[in-house]
Structure formats: C-alpha cells, structure tokens
Short mmCIF file of C-alpha atoms in Angstrom, two decimals:
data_model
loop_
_atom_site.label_atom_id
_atom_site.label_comp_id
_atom_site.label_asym_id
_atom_site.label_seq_id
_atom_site.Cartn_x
_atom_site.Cartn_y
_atom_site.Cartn_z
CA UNK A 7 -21.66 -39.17 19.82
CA UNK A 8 -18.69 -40.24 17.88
CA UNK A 9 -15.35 -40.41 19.40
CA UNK A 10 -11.67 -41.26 18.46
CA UNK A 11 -9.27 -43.03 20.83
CA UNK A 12 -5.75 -42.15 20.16
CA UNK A 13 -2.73 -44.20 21.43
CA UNK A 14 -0.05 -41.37 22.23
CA UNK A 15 4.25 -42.89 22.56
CA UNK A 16 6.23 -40.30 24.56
CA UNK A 17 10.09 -40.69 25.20
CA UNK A 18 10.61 -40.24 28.89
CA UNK A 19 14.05 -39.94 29.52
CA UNK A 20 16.82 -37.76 27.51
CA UNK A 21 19.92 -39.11 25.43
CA UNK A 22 18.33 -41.65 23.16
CA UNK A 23 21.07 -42.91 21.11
CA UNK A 24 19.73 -44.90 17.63
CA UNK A 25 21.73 -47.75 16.52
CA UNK A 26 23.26 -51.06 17.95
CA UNK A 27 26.34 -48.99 20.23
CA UNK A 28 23.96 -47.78 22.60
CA UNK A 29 24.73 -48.07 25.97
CA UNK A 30 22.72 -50.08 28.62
CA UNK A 31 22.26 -46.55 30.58
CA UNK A 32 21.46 -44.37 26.84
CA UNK A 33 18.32 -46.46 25.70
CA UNK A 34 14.80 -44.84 26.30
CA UNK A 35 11.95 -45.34 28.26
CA UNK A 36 8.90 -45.45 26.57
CA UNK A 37 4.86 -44.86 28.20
CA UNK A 38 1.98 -45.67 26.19
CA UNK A 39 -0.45 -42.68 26.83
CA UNK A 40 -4.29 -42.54 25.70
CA UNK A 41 -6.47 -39.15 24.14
CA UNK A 42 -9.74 -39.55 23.32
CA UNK A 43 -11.25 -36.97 20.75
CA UNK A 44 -14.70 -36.08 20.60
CA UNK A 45 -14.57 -33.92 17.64
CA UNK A 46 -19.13 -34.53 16.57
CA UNK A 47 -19.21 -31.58 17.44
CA UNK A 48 -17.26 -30.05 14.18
CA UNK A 49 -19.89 -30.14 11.97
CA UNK A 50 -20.20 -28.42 8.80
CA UNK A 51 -20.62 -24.62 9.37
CA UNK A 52 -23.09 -23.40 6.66
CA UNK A 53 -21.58 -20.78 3.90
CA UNK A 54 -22.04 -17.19 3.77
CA UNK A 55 -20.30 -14.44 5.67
CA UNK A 56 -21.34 -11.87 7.95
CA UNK A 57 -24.90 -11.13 8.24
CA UNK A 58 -26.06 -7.33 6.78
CA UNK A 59 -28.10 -6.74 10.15
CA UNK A 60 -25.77 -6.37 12.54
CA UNK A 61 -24.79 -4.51 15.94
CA UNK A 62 -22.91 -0.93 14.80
CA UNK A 63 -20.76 1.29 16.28
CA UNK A 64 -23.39 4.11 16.97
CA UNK A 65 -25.40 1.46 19.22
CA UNK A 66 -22.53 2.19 22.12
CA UNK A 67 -23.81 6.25 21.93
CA UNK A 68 -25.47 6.66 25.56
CA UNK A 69 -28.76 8.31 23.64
CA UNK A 70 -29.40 5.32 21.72
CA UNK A 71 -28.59 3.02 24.62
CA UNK A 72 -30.93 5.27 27.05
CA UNK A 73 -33.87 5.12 24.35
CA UNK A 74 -33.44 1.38 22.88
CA UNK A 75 -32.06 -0.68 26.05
CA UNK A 76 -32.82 1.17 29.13
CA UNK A 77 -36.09 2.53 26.98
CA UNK A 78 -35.95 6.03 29.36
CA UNK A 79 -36.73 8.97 28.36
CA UNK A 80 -34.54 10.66 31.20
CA UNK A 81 -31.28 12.70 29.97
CA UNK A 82 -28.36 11.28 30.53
CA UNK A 83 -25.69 13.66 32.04
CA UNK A 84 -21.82 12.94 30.80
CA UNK A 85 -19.73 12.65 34.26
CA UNK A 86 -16.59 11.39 32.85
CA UNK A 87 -15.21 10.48 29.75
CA UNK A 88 -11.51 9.13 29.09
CA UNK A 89 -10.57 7.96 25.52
CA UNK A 90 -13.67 5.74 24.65
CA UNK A 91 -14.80 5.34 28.01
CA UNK A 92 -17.24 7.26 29.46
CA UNK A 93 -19.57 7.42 32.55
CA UNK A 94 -23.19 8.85 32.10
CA UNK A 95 -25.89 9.57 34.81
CA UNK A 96 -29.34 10.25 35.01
CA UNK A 97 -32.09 10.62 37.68
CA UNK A 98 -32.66 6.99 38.00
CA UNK A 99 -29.97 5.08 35.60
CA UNK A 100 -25.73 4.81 35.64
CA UNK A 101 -24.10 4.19 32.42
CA UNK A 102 -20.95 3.24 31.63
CA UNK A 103 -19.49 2.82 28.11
CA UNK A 104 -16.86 1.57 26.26
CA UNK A 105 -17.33 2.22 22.34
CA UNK A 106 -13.34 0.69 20.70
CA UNK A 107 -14.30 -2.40 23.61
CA UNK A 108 -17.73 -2.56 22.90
CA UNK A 109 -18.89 -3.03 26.50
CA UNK A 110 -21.21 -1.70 28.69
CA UNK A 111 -22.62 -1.76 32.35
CA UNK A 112 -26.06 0.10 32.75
CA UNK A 113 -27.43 -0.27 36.62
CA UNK A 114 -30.86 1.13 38.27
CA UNK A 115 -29.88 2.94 41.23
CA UNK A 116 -32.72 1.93 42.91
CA UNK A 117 -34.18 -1.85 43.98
CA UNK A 118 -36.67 -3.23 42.66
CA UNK A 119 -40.51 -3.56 44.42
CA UNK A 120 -42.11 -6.94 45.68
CA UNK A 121 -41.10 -9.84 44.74
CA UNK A 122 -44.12 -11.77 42.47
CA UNK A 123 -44.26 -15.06 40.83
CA UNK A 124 -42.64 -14.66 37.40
CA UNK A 125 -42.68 -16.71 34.28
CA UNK A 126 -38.90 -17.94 33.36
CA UNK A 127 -40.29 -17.65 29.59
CA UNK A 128 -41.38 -14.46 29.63
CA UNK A 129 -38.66 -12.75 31.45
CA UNK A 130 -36.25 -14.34 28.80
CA UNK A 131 -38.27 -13.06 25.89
CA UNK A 132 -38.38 -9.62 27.16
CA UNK A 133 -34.52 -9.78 27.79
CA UNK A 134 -34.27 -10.48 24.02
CA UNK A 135 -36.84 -8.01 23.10
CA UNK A 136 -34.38 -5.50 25.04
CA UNK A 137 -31.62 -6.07 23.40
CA UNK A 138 -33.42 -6.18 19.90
CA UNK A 139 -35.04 -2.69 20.85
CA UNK A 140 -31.19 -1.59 21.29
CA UNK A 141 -30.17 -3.02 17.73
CA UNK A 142 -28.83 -6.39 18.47
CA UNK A 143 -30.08 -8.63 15.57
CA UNK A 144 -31.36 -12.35 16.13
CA UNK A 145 -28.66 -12.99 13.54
CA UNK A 146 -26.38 -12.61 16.69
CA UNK A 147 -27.74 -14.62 18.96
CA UNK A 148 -26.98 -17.95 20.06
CA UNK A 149 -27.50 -19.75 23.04
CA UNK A 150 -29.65 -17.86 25.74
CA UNK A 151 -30.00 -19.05 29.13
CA UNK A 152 -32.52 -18.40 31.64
CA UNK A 153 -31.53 -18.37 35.66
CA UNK A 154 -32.00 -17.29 39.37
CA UNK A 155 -29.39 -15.73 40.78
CA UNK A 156 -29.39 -16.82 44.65
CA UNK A 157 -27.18 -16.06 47.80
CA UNK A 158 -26.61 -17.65 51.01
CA UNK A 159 -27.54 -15.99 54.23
CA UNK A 160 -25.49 -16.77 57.23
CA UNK A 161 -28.43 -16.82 59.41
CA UNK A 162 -29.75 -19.80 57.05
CA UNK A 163 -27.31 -21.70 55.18
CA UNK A 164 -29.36 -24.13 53.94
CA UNK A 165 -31.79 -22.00 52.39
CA UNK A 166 -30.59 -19.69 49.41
CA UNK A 167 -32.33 -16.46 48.74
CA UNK A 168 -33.15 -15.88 45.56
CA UNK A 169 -33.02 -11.94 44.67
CA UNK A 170 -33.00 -11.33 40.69
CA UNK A 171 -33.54 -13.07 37.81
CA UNK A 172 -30.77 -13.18 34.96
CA UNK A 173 -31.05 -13.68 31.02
CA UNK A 174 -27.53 -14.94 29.88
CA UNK A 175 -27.20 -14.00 25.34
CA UNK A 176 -24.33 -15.24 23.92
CA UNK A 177 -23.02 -14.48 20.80
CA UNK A 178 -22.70 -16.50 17.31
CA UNK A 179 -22.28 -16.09 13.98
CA UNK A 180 -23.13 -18.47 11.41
CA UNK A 181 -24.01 -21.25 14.20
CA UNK A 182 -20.81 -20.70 15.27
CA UNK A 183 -19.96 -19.47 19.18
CA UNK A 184 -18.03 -16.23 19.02
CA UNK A 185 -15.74 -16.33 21.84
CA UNK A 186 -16.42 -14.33 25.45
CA UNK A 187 -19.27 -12.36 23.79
CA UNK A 188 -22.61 -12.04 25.60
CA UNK A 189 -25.08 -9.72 27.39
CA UNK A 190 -26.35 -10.41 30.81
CA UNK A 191 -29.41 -9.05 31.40
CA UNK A 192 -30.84 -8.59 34.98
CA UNK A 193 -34.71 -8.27 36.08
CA UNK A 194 -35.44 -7.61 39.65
CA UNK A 195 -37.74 -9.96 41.73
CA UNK A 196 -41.00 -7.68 40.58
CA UNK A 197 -39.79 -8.37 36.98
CA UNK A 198 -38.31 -4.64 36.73
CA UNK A 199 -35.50 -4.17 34.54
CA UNK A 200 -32.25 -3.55 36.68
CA UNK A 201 -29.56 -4.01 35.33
CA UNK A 202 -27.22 -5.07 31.72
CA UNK A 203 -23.52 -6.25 31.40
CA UNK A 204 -22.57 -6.62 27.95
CA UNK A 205 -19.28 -7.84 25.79
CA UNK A 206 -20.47 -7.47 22.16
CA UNK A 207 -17.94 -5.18 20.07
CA UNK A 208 -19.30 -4.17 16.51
CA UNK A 209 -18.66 -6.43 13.57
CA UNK A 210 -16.68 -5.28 10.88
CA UNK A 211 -17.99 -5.31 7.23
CA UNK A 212 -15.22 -7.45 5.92
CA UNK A 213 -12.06 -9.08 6.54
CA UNK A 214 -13.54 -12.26 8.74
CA UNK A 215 -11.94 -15.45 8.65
CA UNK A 216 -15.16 -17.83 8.84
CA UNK A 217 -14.40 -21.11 7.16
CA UNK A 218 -11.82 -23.90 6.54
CA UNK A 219 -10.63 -26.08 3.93
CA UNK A 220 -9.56 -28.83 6.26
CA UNK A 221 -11.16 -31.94 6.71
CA UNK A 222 -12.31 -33.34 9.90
CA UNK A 223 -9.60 -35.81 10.23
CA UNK A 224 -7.14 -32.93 9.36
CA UNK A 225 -7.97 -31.21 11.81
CA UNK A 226 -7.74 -34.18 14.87
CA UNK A 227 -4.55 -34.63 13.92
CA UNK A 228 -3.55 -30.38 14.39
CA UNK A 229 -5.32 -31.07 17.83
CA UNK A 230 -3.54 -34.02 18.58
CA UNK A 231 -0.15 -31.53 18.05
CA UNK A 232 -1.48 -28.64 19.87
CA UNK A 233 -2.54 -30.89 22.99
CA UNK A 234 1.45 -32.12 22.72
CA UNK A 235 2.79 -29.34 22.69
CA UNK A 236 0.69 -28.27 25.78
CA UNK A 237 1.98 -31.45 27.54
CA UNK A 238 -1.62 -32.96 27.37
CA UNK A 239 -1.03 -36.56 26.62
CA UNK A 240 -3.84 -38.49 28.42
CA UNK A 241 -8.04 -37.81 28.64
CA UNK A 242 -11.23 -36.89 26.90
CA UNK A 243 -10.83 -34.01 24.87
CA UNK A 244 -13.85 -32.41 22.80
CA UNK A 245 -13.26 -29.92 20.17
CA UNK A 246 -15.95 -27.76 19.21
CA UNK A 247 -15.54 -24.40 17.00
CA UNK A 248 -15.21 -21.24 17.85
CA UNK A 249 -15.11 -17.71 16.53
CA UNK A 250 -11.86 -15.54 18.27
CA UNK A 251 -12.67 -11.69 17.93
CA UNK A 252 -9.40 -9.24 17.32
CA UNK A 253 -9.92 -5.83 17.16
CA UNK A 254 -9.37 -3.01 14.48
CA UNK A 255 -8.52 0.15 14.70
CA UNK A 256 -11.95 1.54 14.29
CA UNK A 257 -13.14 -0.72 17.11
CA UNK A 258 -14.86 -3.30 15.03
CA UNK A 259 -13.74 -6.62 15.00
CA UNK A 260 -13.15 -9.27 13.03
CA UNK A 261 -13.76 -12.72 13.52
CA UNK A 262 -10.98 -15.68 13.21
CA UNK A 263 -12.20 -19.46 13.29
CA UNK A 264 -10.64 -21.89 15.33
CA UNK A 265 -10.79 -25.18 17.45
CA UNK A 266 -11.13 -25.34 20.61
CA UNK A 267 -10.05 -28.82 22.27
CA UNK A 268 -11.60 -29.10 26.19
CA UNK A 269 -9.13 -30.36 28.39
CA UNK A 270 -11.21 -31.34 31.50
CA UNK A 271 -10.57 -30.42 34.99
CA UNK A 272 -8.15 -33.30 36.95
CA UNK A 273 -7.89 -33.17 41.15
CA UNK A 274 -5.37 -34.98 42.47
CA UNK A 275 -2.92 -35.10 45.56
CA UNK A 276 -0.83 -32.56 44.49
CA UNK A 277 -3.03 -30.52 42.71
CA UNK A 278 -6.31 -29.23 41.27
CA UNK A 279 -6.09 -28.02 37.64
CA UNK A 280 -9.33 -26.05 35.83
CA UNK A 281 -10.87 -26.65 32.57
CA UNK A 282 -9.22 -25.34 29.80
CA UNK A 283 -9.35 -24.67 25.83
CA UNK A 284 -6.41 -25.28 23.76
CA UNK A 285 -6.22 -23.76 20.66
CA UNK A 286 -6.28 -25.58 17.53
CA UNK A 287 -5.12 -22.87 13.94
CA UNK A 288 -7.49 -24.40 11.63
CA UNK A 289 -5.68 -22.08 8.43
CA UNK A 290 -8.94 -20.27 8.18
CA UNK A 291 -10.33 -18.72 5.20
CA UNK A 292 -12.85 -16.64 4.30
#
C-alpha cells in the first residue's frame, strides 16, 4: 500500500505583518503539522457508462415487488398512500414503498420456525438470487456481506443470542461504490425469508458524471485543500472513490464521482470525534 506523507505549515496567530518594520508582538507563530495520504486506492476506474440492465422505476410497483422479492402470490391490499409513499398489506406480508426515494421495507408478520444449522454461503446466495428475481442486476452489485445479527440478554450478558441472519448488498457501478445504497436482506433462524430494507433509487439513462481527467497527484493535492479547509491538518487519511446519487425529477438518479478522504476517529480528554468523509470535487466528466 502506497502512501504520501505531507508536511502541512499553518500560521497560528493573526496580524502577520511582511517586511523588516514588524513588531516584536506582530510576527507569527508557525507549527509544522503532518497528513499522510493513502490514495492506492484511486485506481483507474474502467470506461463505459451505465450498464443497459439496470434496476427501473416499475420494480418499486408493490405487484412486482410481491411476485419477484417477497415471491407471494398473496394480494396485496393498498392501506395508505401519500405522494410516492405508500403502505400495502397482505395476509402474511407489510409493504412499504417509496417509488421518487427508491426505498423499501417489506416485513413477515410472523416469526420464523426452529432455529437449524444454516450454511453462511447459501443464505447469501439466495439473498442475491432474491433480489435478482426482483430485477436488481449483478451489474449493481458490489460488495455483499454475510452476518449474524445477535442481542444481549440481561439474564446472560456474556452470552449473545443470535436470532436472524442478515445479507448486507451494496451498490456499485463500474467498480465504483455508489454512496448509501444497499439492500439488507433478513432470513430467520429456520432460513425463512423475513424481512428486506432497501436504498437503491433507479438509475437514470443518461446524464452521469462517471470519470475524471485528473491525475492522481492532482487530485492529492484537491484533498490536501479540502482537508484544510475542514481544519484537518494532522493524520492518516485514505481516499477512495465514490459515486454521490442526486435525484431527478422523475425519481431516477444520477450519479456524480467524487473522493472521499477518511478522516479517522480521534478520543481524547476533551472529546471523542467519529469517522468521517470529506469530500474531494474531482471536476467529473462523463
């Protein structure tokens, strides 16, 4: 893994006079900071544009998402419905919808049976398979994840319960992570289907921003300003890219690349701060 260390001079204190007449109290303090870039991660994204097979608009119609991703044939039963958002029910299945968002929540009402040993593999392949079967094309998918979801009971602390199974999809396009995009899909411990939260809006035909014309040491120096201007002046900061989604008016969106530079997580005395992505305009192009 490559990495850049960059040497950082900040003026601390205010009224820096240039020139010889400067008084004793006017002249500046300087600090020597240190960032460190890890920017391996930037490598080149391949051309091209958005794939043909795609997730549409229609896929966020409750028939289509009853048949291909809860795969029921029960009717679904329109309780509410306010702008795009809607609420559906059925005998065994809640659904609700948002088409311009392209979200969606689907629950079973009901648990699940037994608990039996399951294979991790095999639960994420049918997780994928479900989402295929509701028109979400491996084009789409990046990084999937497979887990146990576990909870603590107070009567036994130090023994977490484990009580579903969950298959985390998330998004990319082009190799490229599309920013808070994925599916989470939930299997109960007897390997029934329970339950799907999704983020994945419809792409639009045109009109993405997918490439740049910068250079790799272009760019470190934009995230070098960005981090600046953010008052970052000190740690190891990775960029990676990343894919921001804005939305049209139809509810598709399209896709603008940028940098994101990692500022890690510092405790202290005084305080705790979080990760957090700075980003880094790239002057995208298609």
């Amino acid at each position: 893994m490559s990495s850049i260390h960059y040497f950082v001079i900040a003026a601390l204190s205010a009224g820096c006079v240039s020139g010889n007449n400067a008084a004793p109290e006017q002249t500046s303090t300087v600090a020597s900071s240190i960032v460190t870039l890890d920017s391996s991660a930037l490598t080149d994204i391949p051309g091209g544009t958005i794939p043909t097979s795609r997730l549409t608009l229609t896929a966020f119609n409750s028939p289509i998402i009853a048949r291909g991703l809860i795969q029921t044939t029960e009717s679904m039963t329109r309780l509410e419905a306010t702008g795009t958002r809607a609420t559906d029910d059925s005998r065994t299945w809640t659904l609700e919808t948002d088409a311009k968002r392209g979200s969606l929540l689907v629950a079973r009402k009901h648990d699940g049976g037994l608990p039996i040993r399951l294979d991790p593999v095999t639960l994420q392949r049918s997780a994928v398979e479900r989402l295929a079967s509701w028109g979400l094309p491996s084009t789409e998918i990046g990084i999937v994840h497979q887990r146990r979801a576990s909870a603590v009971d107070d009567d036994a602390p130090d023994q977490p319960r484990v009580f579903a199974h969950k298959t985390f999809v998330f998004r990319q396009v082009l190799g490229v992570p599309v920013e808070a995009h994925r599916a989470v899909v939930t299997h109960a411990l007897d390997g029934t289907f329970q339950r799907a939260l999704i983020k994945w809006p419809a792409l639009a035909a045109s009109g993405h921003l997918l490439h740049t014309r910068l250079s790799r040491a272009e760019i470190e120096r934009l995230a070098l300003d960005a981090l600046a201007r953010e008052g970052v002046t000190d740690g190891a900061i990775a960029l990676r890219w990343r894919y921001v989604a804005t939305p049209t008016t139809t509810g598709e969106v399209v896709l603008r690349l940028s940098v994101a530079a990692r500022v890690p997580s510092v405790s202290g005395i005084e305080a705790d701060s979080e990760p957090r992505d700075i980003d880094v305009d790239v002057s995208p192009v298609q």
